mmCIF file of C-alpha atoms in Angstrom:
data_model
loop_
_atom_site.group_PDB
_atom_site.id
_atom_site.type_symbol
_atom_site.label_atom_id
_atom_site.label_comp_id
_atom_site.label_asym_id
_atom_site.label_seq_id
_atom_site.Cartn_x
_atom_site.Cartn_y
_atom_site.Cartn_z
ATOM 1 C CA UNK A 28 137.159 165.086 255.227
ATOM 2 C CA UNK A 29 136.196 167.576 257.942
ATOM 3 C CA UNK A 30 136.076 170.426 255.430
ATOM 4 C CA UNK A 31 134.447 168.427 252.610
ATOM 5 C CA UNK A 32 131.257 167.593 254.516
ATOM 6 C CA UNK A 33 130.131 171.153 255.235
ATOM 7 C CA UNK A 34 130.971 172.293 251.746
ATOM 8 C CA UNK A 35 128.912 169.527 250.167
ATOM 9 C CA UNK A 36 125.989 170.308 252.436
ATOM 10 C CA UNK A 37 126.084 173.906 251.259
ATOM 11 C CA UNK A 38 124.782 172.712 247.883
ATOM 12 C CA UNK A 39 121.329 171.996 249.311
ATOM 13 C CA UNK A 40 118.835 174.842 248.764
ATOM 14 C CA UNK A 41 116.701 176.137 251.610
ATOM 15 C CA UNK A 42 113.524 174.411 252.722
ATOM 16 C CA UNK A 43 110.191 175.576 251.314
ATOM 17 C CA UNK A 44 107.343 177.102 253.224
ATOM 18 C CA UNK A 45 105.367 173.878 253.351
ATOM 19 C CA UNK A 46 108.317 171.678 254.165
ATOM 20 C CA UNK A 47 109.067 171.040 250.486
ATOM 21 C CA UNK A 48 112.430 171.299 248.802
ATOM 22 C CA UNK A 49 112.795 173.311 245.634
ATOM 23 C CA UNK A 50 115.387 171.696 243.389
ATOM 24 C CA UNK A 51 116.282 173.543 240.191
ATOM 25 C CA UNK A 52 116.783 171.479 237.063
ATOM 26 C CA UNK A 53 117.747 172.058 233.423
ATOM 27 C CA UNK A 54 114.059 172.842 232.735
ATOM 28 C CA UNK A 55 113.079 174.667 235.937
ATOM 29 C CA UNK A 56 114.296 177.380 238.286
ATOM 30 C CA UNK A 57 113.733 178.259 241.929
ATOM 31 C CA UNK A 58 113.079 181.588 243.637
ATOM 32 C CA UNK A 59 113.587 181.661 247.404
ATOM 33 C CA UNK A 60 114.119 183.930 250.355
ATOM 34 C CA UNK A 61 113.853 184.508 254.089
ATOM 35 C CA UNK A 62 111.822 187.276 255.723
ATOM 36 C CA UNK A 63 113.587 188.666 258.754
ATOM 37 C CA UNK A 64 113.667 191.830 260.854
ATOM 38 C CA UNK A 65 115.712 192.873 263.864
ATOM 39 C CA UNK A 66 112.997 191.293 266.013
ATOM 40 C CA UNK A 67 113.315 187.885 264.334
ATOM 41 C CA UNK A 68 111.877 185.894 261.427
ATOM 42 C CA UNK A 69 108.419 186.462 259.957
ATOM 43 C CA UNK A 70 106.212 183.373 259.632
ATOM 44 C CA UNK A 71 102.831 183.164 257.900
ATOM 45 C CA UNK A 72 103.446 186.045 255.478
ATOM 46 C CA UNK A 73 101.954 185.711 251.995
ATOM 47 C CA UNK A 74 104.167 186.472 249.002
ATOM 48 C CA UNK A 75 102.885 186.860 245.442
ATOM 49 C CA UNK A 76 105.109 185.904 242.506
ATOM 50 C CA UNK A 77 104.100 187.149 239.053
ATOM 51 C CA UNK A 78 105.650 185.478 235.996
ATOM 52 C CA UNK A 79 106.585 187.282 232.737
ATOM 53 C CA UNK A 80 103.159 186.414 231.260
ATOM 54 C CA UNK A 81 101.302 187.981 234.195
ATOM 55 C CA UNK A 82 100.191 184.795 235.953
ATOM 56 C CA UNK A 83 100.388 184.911 239.754
ATOM 57 C CA UNK A 84 101.316 182.357 242.401
ATOM 58 C CA UNK A 85 101.237 182.801 246.163
ATOM 59 C CA UNK A 86 103.470 181.187 248.785
ATOM 60 C CA UNK A 87 103.552 181.551 252.564
ATOM 61 C CA UNK A 88 106.654 181.756 254.759
ATOM 62 C CA UNK A 89 107.183 178.874 257.187
ATOM 63 C CA UNK A 90 107.999 179.058 260.886
ATOM 64 C CA UNK A 91 111.618 179.945 260.096
ATOM 65 C CA UNK A 92 110.598 182.777 257.753
ATOM 66 C CA UNK A 93 111.719 180.846 254.654
ATOM 67 C CA UNK A 94 109.841 180.385 251.400
ATOM 68 C CA UNK A 95 110.560 179.094 247.928
ATOM 69 C CA UNK A 96 108.803 178.371 244.678
ATOM 70 C CA UNK A 97 109.632 176.458 241.492
ATOM 71 C CA UNK A 98 109.025 178.147 238.145
ATOM 72 C CA UNK A 99 108.969 176.609 234.683
ATOM 73 C CA UNK A 100 109.983 179.623 232.593
ATOM 74 C CA UNK A 101 113.083 181.773 232.530
ATOM 75 C CA UNK A 102 112.710 185.524 232.724
ATOM 76 C CA UNK A 103 111.898 188.373 235.067
ATOM 77 C CA UNK A 104 109.537 187.604 237.949
ATOM 78 C CA UNK A 105 107.934 190.199 240.214
ATOM 79 C CA UNK A 106 107.926 189.346 243.927
ATOM 80 C CA UNK A 107 105.660 191.275 246.291
ATOM 81 C CA UNK A 108 104.600 190.839 249.923
ATOM 82 C CA UNK A 109 100.939 190.993 250.853
ATOM 83 C CA UNK A 110 101.224 193.750 253.468
ATOM 84 C CA UNK A 111 97.950 192.702 255.082
ATOM 85 C CA UNK A 112 99.752 189.582 256.340
ATOM 86 C CA UNK A 113 102.627 191.564 257.903
ATOM 87 C CA UNK A 114 102.590 192.681 261.538
ATOM 88 C CA UNK A 115 100.869 196.069 261.793
ATOM 89 C CA UNK A 116 104.082 198.007 262.503
ATOM 90 C CA UNK A 117 105.929 196.705 259.424
ATOM 91 C CA UNK A 118 105.784 197.797 255.805
ATOM 92 C CA UNK A 119 107.653 196.882 252.641
ATOM 93 C CA UNK A 120 108.731 199.050 249.717
ATOM 94 C CA UNK A 121 107.282 198.094 246.358
ATOM 95 C CA UNK A 122 108.046 195.047 244.242
ATOM 96 C CA UNK A 123 111.313 193.141 243.881
ATOM 97 C CA UNK A 124 112.263 191.707 240.494
ATOM 98 C CA UNK A 125 114.178 188.449 240.156
ATOM 99 C CA UNK A 126 115.723 187.080 236.969
ATOM 100 C CA UNK A 127 114.954 183.338 237.025
ATOM 101 C CA UNK A 128 117.381 181.034 235.267
ATOM 102 C CA UNK A 129 117.116 177.295 234.687
ATOM 103 C CA UNK A 130 119.290 175.192 236.960
ATOM 104 C CA UNK A 131 119.683 177.915 239.607
ATOM 105 C CA UNK A 132 118.029 179.189 242.776
ATOM 106 C CA UNK A 133 117.702 182.978 242.720
ATOM 107 C CA UNK A 134 117.250 184.907 245.988
ATOM 108 C CA UNK A 135 114.554 187.556 246.391
ATOM 109 C CA UNK A 136 115.809 190.150 248.878
ATOM 110 C CA UNK A 137 112.781 192.092 250.116
ATOM 111 C CA UNK A 138 113.282 195.181 252.247
ATOM 112 C CA UNK A 139 111.028 195.254 255.328
ATOM 113 C CA UNK A 140 111.087 198.185 257.707
ATOM 114 C CA UNK A 141 109.160 199.695 260.564
ATOM 115 C CA UNK A 142 106.394 201.968 259.351
ATOM 116 C CA UNK A 143 107.089 205.673 259.832
ATOM 117 C CA UNK A 144 104.662 208.304 261.023
ATOM 118 C CA UNK A 145 104.324 212.016 260.373
ATOM 119 C CA UNK A 146 105.143 212.933 263.946
ATOM 120 C CA UNK A 147 108.545 214.561 264.388
ATOM 121 C CA UNK A 148 109.381 212.210 267.254
ATOM 122 C CA UNK A 149 108.958 209.234 264.935
ATOM 123 C CA UNK A 150 111.370 210.758 262.398
ATOM 124 C CA UNK A 151 113.896 211.461 265.136
ATOM 125 C CA UNK A 152 113.588 207.890 266.398
ATOM 126 C CA UNK A 153 114.156 206.609 262.888
ATOM 127 C CA UNK A 154 117.229 208.823 262.569
ATOM 128 C CA UNK A 155 118.682 207.497 265.835
ATOM 129 C CA UNK A 156 117.950 203.889 264.856
ATOM 130 C CA UNK A 157 119.623 204.348 261.468
ATOM 131 C CA UNK A 158 122.630 205.996 263.114
ATOM 132 C CA UNK A 159 123.127 202.956 265.337
ATOM 133 C CA UNK A 160 122.778 200.668 262.304
ATOM 134 C CA UNK A 161 125.320 202.829 260.488
ATOM 135 C CA UNK A 162 127.746 202.583 263.395
ATOM 136 C CA UNK A 163 127.376 198.807 263.329
ATOM 137 C CA UNK A 164 128.020 198.651 259.588
ATOM 138 C CA UNK A 165 130.965 201.038 259.930
ATOM 139 C CA UNK A 166 132.635 198.917 262.611
ATOM 140 C CA UNK A 167 132.250 195.752 260.522
ATOM 141 C CA UNK A 168 133.663 197.514 257.453
ATOM 142 C CA UNK A 169 136.529 198.895 259.545
ATOM 143 C CA UNK A 170 137.734 195.403 260.467
ATOM 144 C CA UNK A 171 138.271 194.656 256.791
ATOM 145 C CA UNK A 172 139.326 198.118 255.582
ATOM 146 C CA UNK A 173 142.106 198.444 258.187
ATOM 147 C CA UNK A 174 143.741 195.313 256.780
ATOM 148 C CA UNK A 175 143.251 196.531 253.214
ATOM 149 C CA UNK A 176 144.887 199.844 254.139
ATOM 150 C CA UNK A 177 147.844 198.115 255.840
ATOM 151 C CA UNK A 178 148.448 195.977 252.750
ATOM 152 C CA UNK A 179 148.417 199.070 250.564
ATOM 153 C CA UNK A 180 150.675 200.942 252.969
ATOM 154 C CA UNK A 181 153.352 198.236 253.149
ATOM 155 C CA UNK A 182 153.261 196.971 249.541
ATOM 156 C CA UNK A 183 151.535 199.690 247.504
ATOM 157 C CA UNK A 184 149.139 197.000 246.222
ATOM 158 C CA UNK A 185 145.404 197.617 245.799
ATOM 159 C CA UNK A 186 144.032 194.159 246.621
ATOM 160 C CA UNK A 187 140.779 193.663 244.715
ATOM 161 C CA UNK A 188 140.418 190.187 246.219
ATOM 162 C CA UNK A 189 140.251 191.526 249.776
ATOM 163 C CA UNK A 190 136.445 191.605 249.884
ATOM 164 C CA UNK A 191 136.345 187.933 248.877
ATOM 165 C CA UNK A 192 138.167 187.193 252.131
ATOM 166 C CA UNK A 193 135.225 188.856 253.873
ATOM 167 C CA UNK A 194 132.917 186.552 251.943
ATOM 168 C CA UNK A 195 135.112 183.581 252.841
ATOM 169 C CA UNK A 196 134.739 184.385 256.547
ATOM 170 C CA UNK A 197 130.950 184.469 256.286
ATOM 171 C CA UNK A 198 130.686 181.277 254.242
ATOM 172 C CA UNK A 199 133.098 179.356 256.470
ATOM 173 C CA UNK A 200 131.122 180.559 259.491
ATOM 174 C CA UNK A 201 127.931 179.190 257.898
ATOM 175 C CA UNK A 202 129.660 175.881 257.168
ATOM 176 C CA UNK A 203 131.172 175.316 260.609
ATOM 177 C CA UNK A 204 128.550 176.907 262.867
ATOM 178 C CA UNK A 205 125.290 176.211 261.044
ATOM 179 C CA UNK A 206 125.994 173.005 259.180
ATOM 180 C CA UNK A 207 128.436 171.345 261.556
ATOM 181 C CA UNK A 208 126.760 172.652 264.717
ATOM 182 C CA UNK A 209 129.998 174.016 266.131
ATOM 183 C CA UNK A 210 129.829 176.391 269.088
ATOM 184 C CA UNK A 211 129.749 179.950 267.747
ATOM 185 C CA UNK A 212 132.827 181.059 269.736
ATOM 186 C CA UNK A 213 134.901 178.014 268.803
ATOM 187 C CA UNK A 214 133.669 178.156 265.223
ATOM 188 C CA UNK A 215 134.569 181.837 265.054
ATOM 189 C CA UNK A 216 138.119 181.158 266.211
ATOM 190 C CA UNK A 217 138.450 178.382 263.617
ATOM 191 C CA UNK A 218 137.195 180.704 260.852
ATOM 192 C CA UNK A 219 139.621 183.483 261.856
ATOM 193 C CA UNK A 220 142.520 181.016 262.008
ATOM 194 C CA UNK A 221 141.735 179.592 258.558
ATOM 195 C CA UNK A 222 141.363 183.048 257.004
ATOM 196 C CA UNK A 223 144.601 184.243 258.618
ATOM 197 C CA UNK A 224 146.369 181.136 257.285
ATOM 198 C CA UNK A 225 145.131 181.891 253.763
ATOM 199 C CA UNK A 226 146.777 185.316 254.077
ATOM 200 C CA UNK A 227 150.076 183.757 255.174
ATOM 201 C CA UNK A 228 149.838 181.191 252.379
ATOM 202 C CA UNK A 229 149.023 183.770 249.709
ATOM 203 C CA UNK A 230 152.095 185.823 250.501
ATOM 204 C CA UNK A 231 154.308 182.744 250.858
ATOM 205 C CA UNK A 232 153.455 181.079 247.542
ATOM 206 C CA UNK A 233 152.326 184.001 245.397
ATOM 207 C CA UNK A 234 152.927 187.603 246.445
ATOM 208 C CA UNK A 235 156.505 187.277 247.733
ATOM 209 C CA UNK A 236 157.734 185.376 244.628
ATOM 210 C CA UNK A 237 155.990 187.879 242.364
ATOM 211 C CA UNK A 238 157.572 190.811 244.226
ATOM 212 C CA UNK A 239 161.016 189.239 243.959
ATOM 213 C CA UNK A 240 160.531 188.800 240.217
ATOM 214 C CA UNK A 241 160.022 192.522 239.960
ATOM 215 C CA UNK A 242 156.390 192.609 238.818
ATOM 216 C CA UNK A 243 154.913 196.088 238.779
ATOM 217 C CA UNK A 244 151.960 197.157 240.866
ATOM 218 C CA UNK A 245 149.660 197.200 237.826
ATOM 219 C CA UNK A 246 150.477 193.575 237.052
ATOM 220 C CA UNK A 247 150.000 192.577 240.687
ATOM 221 C CA UNK A 248 146.663 194.396 240.781
ATOM 222 C CA UNK A 249 145.482 192.425 237.741
ATOM 223 C CA UNK A 250 146.453 189.232 239.581
ATOM 224 C CA UNK A 251 144.248 190.282 242.516
ATOM 225 C CA UNK A 252 141.322 190.830 240.124
ATOM 226 C CA UNK A 253 141.798 187.322 238.733
ATOM 227 C CA UNK A 254 142.019 185.912 242.261
ATOM 228 C CA UNK A 255 138.808 187.752 243.167
ATOM 229 C CA UNK A 256 136.916 186.226 240.230
ATOM 230 C CA UNK A 257 138.278 182.751 240.985
ATOM 231 C CA UNK A 258 137.157 182.973 244.621
ATOM 232 C CA UNK A 259 133.714 184.255 243.628
ATOM 233 C CA UNK A 260 133.029 181.300 241.386
ATOM 234 C CA UNK A 261 134.361 178.871 243.982
ATOM 235 C CA UNK A 262 131.820 180.348 246.409
ATOM 236 C CA UNK A 263 129.070 180.013 243.805
ATOM 237 C CA UNK A 264 129.983 176.367 243.242
ATOM 238 C CA UNK A 265 129.606 175.540 246.929
ATOM 239 C CA UNK A 266 126.701 177.760 248.051
ATOM 240 C CA UNK A 267 124.837 178.474 244.820
ATOM 241 C CA UNK A 268 123.131 181.807 244.302
ATOM 242 C CA UNK A 269 121.321 181.995 247.612
ATOM 243 C CA UNK A 270 122.157 184.194 250.584
ATOM 244 C CA UNK A 271 123.594 182.443 253.657
ATOM 245 C CA UNK A 272 123.550 183.759 257.189
ATOM 246 C CA UNK A 273 125.262 182.531 260.341
ATOM 247 C CA UNK A 274 122.046 181.869 262.202
ATOM 248 C CA UNK A 275 121.785 180.709 265.817
ATOM 249 C CA UNK A 276 117.995 180.445 266.259
ATOM 250 C CA UNK A 277 116.048 183.685 266.665
ATOM 251 C CA UNK A 278 118.246 186.397 268.200
ATOM 252 C CA UNK A 279 117.012 188.091 271.350
ATOM 253 C CA UNK A 280 116.192 191.773 270.969
ATOM 254 C CA UNK A 281 117.037 194.649 273.285
ATOM 255 C CA UNK A 282 115.268 198.023 273.256
ATOM 256 C CA UNK A 283 117.242 201.031 274.480
ATOM 257 C CA UNK A 284 115.118 204.158 274.169
ATOM 258 C CA UNK A 285 114.173 204.514 270.481
ATOM 259 C CA UNK A 286 116.763 201.930 269.387
ATOM 260 C CA UNK A 287 115.860 198.292 268.790
ATOM 261 C CA UNK A 288 118.855 196.041 268.286
ATOM 262 C CA UNK A 289 119.671 192.376 268.682
ATOM 263 C CA UNK A 290 122.066 191.167 271.353
ATOM 264 C CA UNK A 291 124.115 189.600 268.541
ATOM 265 C CA UNK A 292 124.625 193.045 267.021
ATOM 266 C CA UNK A 293 125.712 194.505 270.351
ATOM 267 C CA UNK A 294 128.226 191.695 270.886
ATOM 268 C CA UNK A 295 129.519 192.060 267.312
ATOM 269 C CA UNK A 296 129.974 195.816 267.746
ATOM 270 C CA UNK A 297 131.790 195.301 271.050
ATOM 271 C CA UNK A 298 134.105 192.681 269.521
ATOM 272 C CA UNK A 299 134.856 194.945 266.553
ATOM 273 C CA UNK A 300 135.650 197.899 268.820
ATOM 274 C CA UNK A 301 137.946 195.795 271.038
ATOM 275 C CA UNK A 302 139.795 194.254 268.088
ATOM 276 C CA UNK A 303 140.240 197.631 266.382
ATOM 277 C CA UNK A 304 141.537 199.138 269.623
ATOM 278 C CA UNK A 305 143.997 196.238 269.952
ATOM 279 C CA UNK A 306 145.222 196.763 266.386
ATOM 280 C CA UNK A 307 145.668 200.492 267.035
ATOM 281 C CA UNK A 308 147.588 199.803 270.255
ATOM 282 C CA UNK A 309 149.807 197.276 268.472
ATOM 283 C CA UNK A 310 150.617 199.749 265.692
ATOM 284 C CA UNK A 311 151.470 202.546 268.115
ATOM 285 C CA UNK A 312 153.041 200.804 271.099
ATOM 286 C CA UNK A 313 154.641 197.529 270.032
ATOM 287 C CA UNK A 314 157.938 196.843 268.277
ATOM 288 C CA UNK A 315 156.190 194.971 265.459
ATOM 289 C CA UNK A 316 153.771 197.852 265.007
ATOM 290 C CA UNK A 317 156.585 200.381 264.757
ATOM 291 C CA UNK A 318 158.332 198.132 262.234
ATOM 292 C CA UNK A 319 155.114 197.947 260.202
ATOM 293 C CA UNK A 320 154.799 201.719 260.173
ATOM 294 C CA UNK A 321 158.454 202.036 259.185
ATOM 295 C CA UNK A 322 157.969 199.671 256.230
ATOM 296 C CA UNK A 323 154.850 201.616 255.247
ATOM 297 C CA UNK A 324 156.748 204.930 255.305
ATOM 298 C CA UNK A 325 159.922 203.786 253.495
ATOM 299 C CA UNK A 326 160.617 200.067 252.807
ATOM 300 C CA UNK A 327 164.196 200.662 251.616
ATOM 301 C CA UNK A 328 165.129 202.697 254.685
ATOM 302 C CA UNK A 329 163.414 200.138 256.950
ATOM 303 C CA UNK A 330 165.468 197.333 255.379
ATOM 304 C CA UNK A 331 168.662 199.361 255.796
ATOM 305 C CA UNK A 332 167.770 199.767 259.479
ATOM 306 C CA UNK A 333 167.729 196.004 259.969
ATOM 307 C CA UNK A 334 163.988 195.356 259.660
ATOM 308 C CA UNK A 335 163.058 192.144 257.804
ATOM 309 C CA UNK A 336 160.633 193.705 255.317
ATOM 310 C CA UNK A 337 159.393 190.365 253.940
ATOM 311 C CA UNK A 338 158.486 189.113 257.421
ATOM 312 C CA UNK A 339 156.627 192.333 258.208
ATOM 313 C CA UNK A 340 154.687 192.154 254.947
ATOM 314 C CA UNK A 341 153.807 188.499 255.571
ATOM 315 C CA UNK A 342 152.581 189.361 259.055
ATOM 316 C CA UNK A 343 150.471 192.174 257.580
ATOM 317 C CA UNK A 344 148.908 189.771 255.065
ATOM 318 C CA UNK A 345 148.167 187.261 257.825
ATOM 319 C CA UNK A 346 146.583 189.795 260.177
ATOM 320 C CA UNK A 347 144.675 191.522 257.363
ATOM 321 C CA UNK A 348 143.094 188.278 256.161
ATOM 322 C CA UNK A 349 142.233 187.278 259.729
ATOM 323 C CA UNK A 350 140.506 190.627 260.301
ATOM 324 C CA UNK A 351 138.653 190.275 256.998
ATOM 325 C CA UNK A 352 137.472 186.796 258.007
ATOM 326 C CA UNK A 353 136.228 188.121 261.344
ATOM 327 C CA UNK A 354 134.424 190.936 259.532
ATOM 328 C CA UNK A 355 132.744 188.489 257.154
ATOM 329 C CA UNK A 356 131.707 186.168 259.982
ATOM 330 C CA UNK A 357 129.997 188.969 261.904
ATOM 331 C CA UNK A 358 128.587 190.516 258.719
ATOM 332 C CA UNK A 359 126.842 187.223 257.904
ATOM 333 C CA UNK A 360 125.738 186.926 261.536
ATOM 334 C CA UNK A 361 124.083 190.283 262.157
ATOM 335 C CA UNK A 362 123.058 191.632 258.722
ATOM 336 C CA UNK A 363 120.921 190.192 255.937
ATOM 337 C CA UNK A 364 123.551 187.569 255.171
ATOM 338 C CA UNK A 365 126.209 187.081 252.532
ATOM 339 C CA UNK A 366 126.284 185.360 249.163
ATOM 340 C CA UNK A 367 128.782 184.400 246.512
ATOM 341 C CA UNK A 368 129.004 187.854 244.885
ATOM 342 C CA UNK A 369 128.565 190.073 247.949
ATOM 343 C CA UNK A 370 132.261 190.883 247.693
ATOM 344 C CA UNK A 371 131.667 193.291 244.793
ATOM 345 C CA UNK A 372 129.358 195.497 246.844
ATOM 346 C CA UNK A 373 131.531 195.217 249.950
ATOM 347 C CA UNK A 374 134.676 195.962 247.925
ATOM 348 C CA UNK A 375 133.279 199.296 246.729
ATOM 349 C CA UNK A 376 132.518 200.271 250.322
ATOM 350 C CA UNK A 377 135.968 199.149 251.501
ATOM 351 C CA UNK A 378 137.816 201.140 248.837
ATOM 352 C CA UNK A 379 135.572 204.124 249.526
ATOM 353 C CA UNK A 380 136.401 203.904 253.235
ATOM 354 C CA UNK A 381 140.161 203.515 252.664
ATOM 355 C CA UNK A 382 140.276 206.341 250.123
ATOM 356 C CA UNK A 383 138.073 208.622 252.208
ATOM 357 C CA UNK A 384 140.231 208.134 255.298
ATOM 358 C CA UNK A 385 143.537 208.360 253.457
ATOM 359 C CA UNK A 386 145.340 205.666 251.484
ATOM 360 C CA UNK A 387 147.723 203.572 253.550
ATOM 361 C CA UNK A 388 146.641 204.903 256.945
ATOM 362 C CA UNK A 389 145.023 202.368 259.283
ATOM 363 C CA UNK A 390 143.355 205.018 261.434
ATOM 364 C CA UNK A 391 142.113 206.796 258.316
ATOM 365 C CA UNK A 392 140.488 203.538 257.195
ATOM 366 C CA UNK A 393 138.704 203.342 260.552
ATOM 367 C CA UNK A 394 137.355 206.894 260.278
ATOM 368 C CA UNK A 395 136.426 206.405 256.638
ATOM 369 C CA UNK A 396 134.548 203.187 257.434
ATOM 370 C CA UNK A 397 132.484 204.873 260.136
ATOM 371 C CA UNK A 398 131.605 207.716 257.781
ATOM 372 C CA UNK A 399 130.632 205.334 254.970
ATOM 373 C CA UNK A 400 128.564 203.166 257.330
ATOM 374 C CA UNK A 401 126.632 206.169 258.620
ATOM 375 C CA UNK A 402 126.062 207.595 255.128
ATOM 376 C CA UNK A 403 124.768 204.249 253.813
ATOM 377 C CA UNK A 404 122.262 203.792 256.641
ATOM 378 C CA UNK A 405 121.179 207.428 256.968
ATOM 379 C CA UNK A 406 120.612 208.080 253.253
ATOM 380 C CA UNK A 407 117.116 206.479 253.096
ATOM 381 C CA UNK A 408 116.063 208.352 256.246
ATOM 382 C CA UNK A 409 117.156 211.660 254.721
ATOM 383 C CA UNK A 410 115.044 211.103 251.619
ATOM 384 C CA UNK A 411 117.299 209.145 249.253
ATOM 385 C CA UNK A 412 115.737 206.051 247.622
ATOM 386 C CA UNK A 413 116.928 202.850 249.283
ATOM 387 C CA UNK A 414 118.526 201.592 246.058
ATOM 388 C CA UNK A 415 120.784 204.699 245.952
ATOM 389 C CA UNK A 416 122.267 204.439 249.430
ATOM 390 C CA UNK A 417 125.556 202.937 248.221
ATOM 391 C CA UNK A 418 125.756 205.458 245.388
ATOM 392 C CA UNK A 419 125.303 208.208 247.969
ATOM 393 C CA UNK A 420 128.346 206.976 249.884
ATOM 394 C CA UNK A 421 130.462 207.037 246.724
ATOM 395 C CA UNK A 422 129.178 210.516 245.861
ATOM 396 C CA UNK A 423 130.300 211.775 249.283
ATOM 397 C CA UNK A 424 133.712 210.247 248.565
ATOM 398 C CA UNK A 425 134.030 212.079 245.240
ATOM 399 C CA UNK A 426 133.006 215.409 246.722
ATOM 400 C CA UNK A 427 135.472 215.109 249.593
ATOM 401 C CA UNK A 428 138.362 214.169 247.296
ATOM 402 C CA UNK A 429 137.678 217.269 245.195
ATOM 403 C CA UNK A 430 138.350 219.332 248.322
ATOM 404 C CA UNK A 431 140.944 217.146 250.088
ATOM 405 C CA UNK A 432 142.613 214.720 247.639
ATOM 406 C CA UNK A 433 144.703 212.979 250.321
ATOM 407 C CA UNK A 434 141.642 211.956 252.328
ATOM 408 C CA UNK A 435 140.652 212.844 255.878
ATOM 409 C CA UNK A 436 143.827 211.627 257.626
ATOM 410 C CA UNK A 437 146.158 211.236 254.648
ATOM 411 C CA UNK A 438 149.288 213.296 254.132
ATOM 412 C CA UNK A 439 149.479 215.763 251.292
ATOM 413 C CA UNK A 440 152.187 214.894 248.756
ATOM 414 C CA UNK A 441 153.984 217.109 246.283
ATOM 415 C CA UNK A 442 153.258 216.293 242.648
ATOM 416 C CA UNK A 443 155.836 217.140 240.004
#
């Protein structure tokens, strides 16, 4: 019963700007969102929603930055912020389109940023701020990509369901910390433990039996794709289409020179760095770590040397899923939140990071994640449209692989 209550509560859509509750029905749809910056939520901001026929409605964000509206027609709606109601140092880019569908609440994710000036100092400040944001994103991606790389290194399996474990961490964090009111540190430990247990359970009841039956890597990969889809639709059943965020009131903000960052982000970055350092130390200096590297290099030779390969692989699955859960928890805490299908976008970044760094190398995944995080956040500053920032990261990956196919830290292999 402890797990059922938070999951049922997740079905409720967010409160409206005037204290109303938008409930979609078979003949109506809802559009909702939350306006937030690094400095906190934005209350009293007017938002104009234009329906497919051209009729306009206006809503205002409440004290928590939330807004919602009920519409009676399906189709594409244009959502735009009235910039005159924003604080003077904030601007928004254009209009966001949302595809309304009966019986569902669709999120409108509106990009709000600090206005830039022509002065060179302002551009430099923006570059430094984006670099810090990229480092934060890279560290969060590294927590998940290291586990993905270890799984590939020890089993040869490309796990397409790995990003859904990141989503699971964020959604469980929302359930335990927001809905159940659990202390964020205790709730975080519970989330990591549950995610790690799912990794142990997956290998115990599914991956080990499938390996022993001799299934090929292609067949196993297809199983991971099916598992990914199943998890996505389970998330959609419990949280709907909206974005959820592990939110502990308005975060306090710290300004360090040109960089403005929340204390939550600083703590998350410190935790990620400490955990990644601990994983690196364990791989290099502990007996279990050496056994893991031996299995990654040559499973047959490791087994002949007396290493229990199945136990090592199960430990890798457990640790990898725990790291992914921690990544998802902090991703939902310090970024714009996470929703039921965020795994698809995160998965592309994770595979890009693992491939860029070198397949099967944990330290390569770390380096690749930092590079991808910086490229994603710096692309808009360097002139790329905001919608192309993820495509830019994948383009960098392609160009690098044309020059160095094994990745940054991967080992070249003879072909033929």
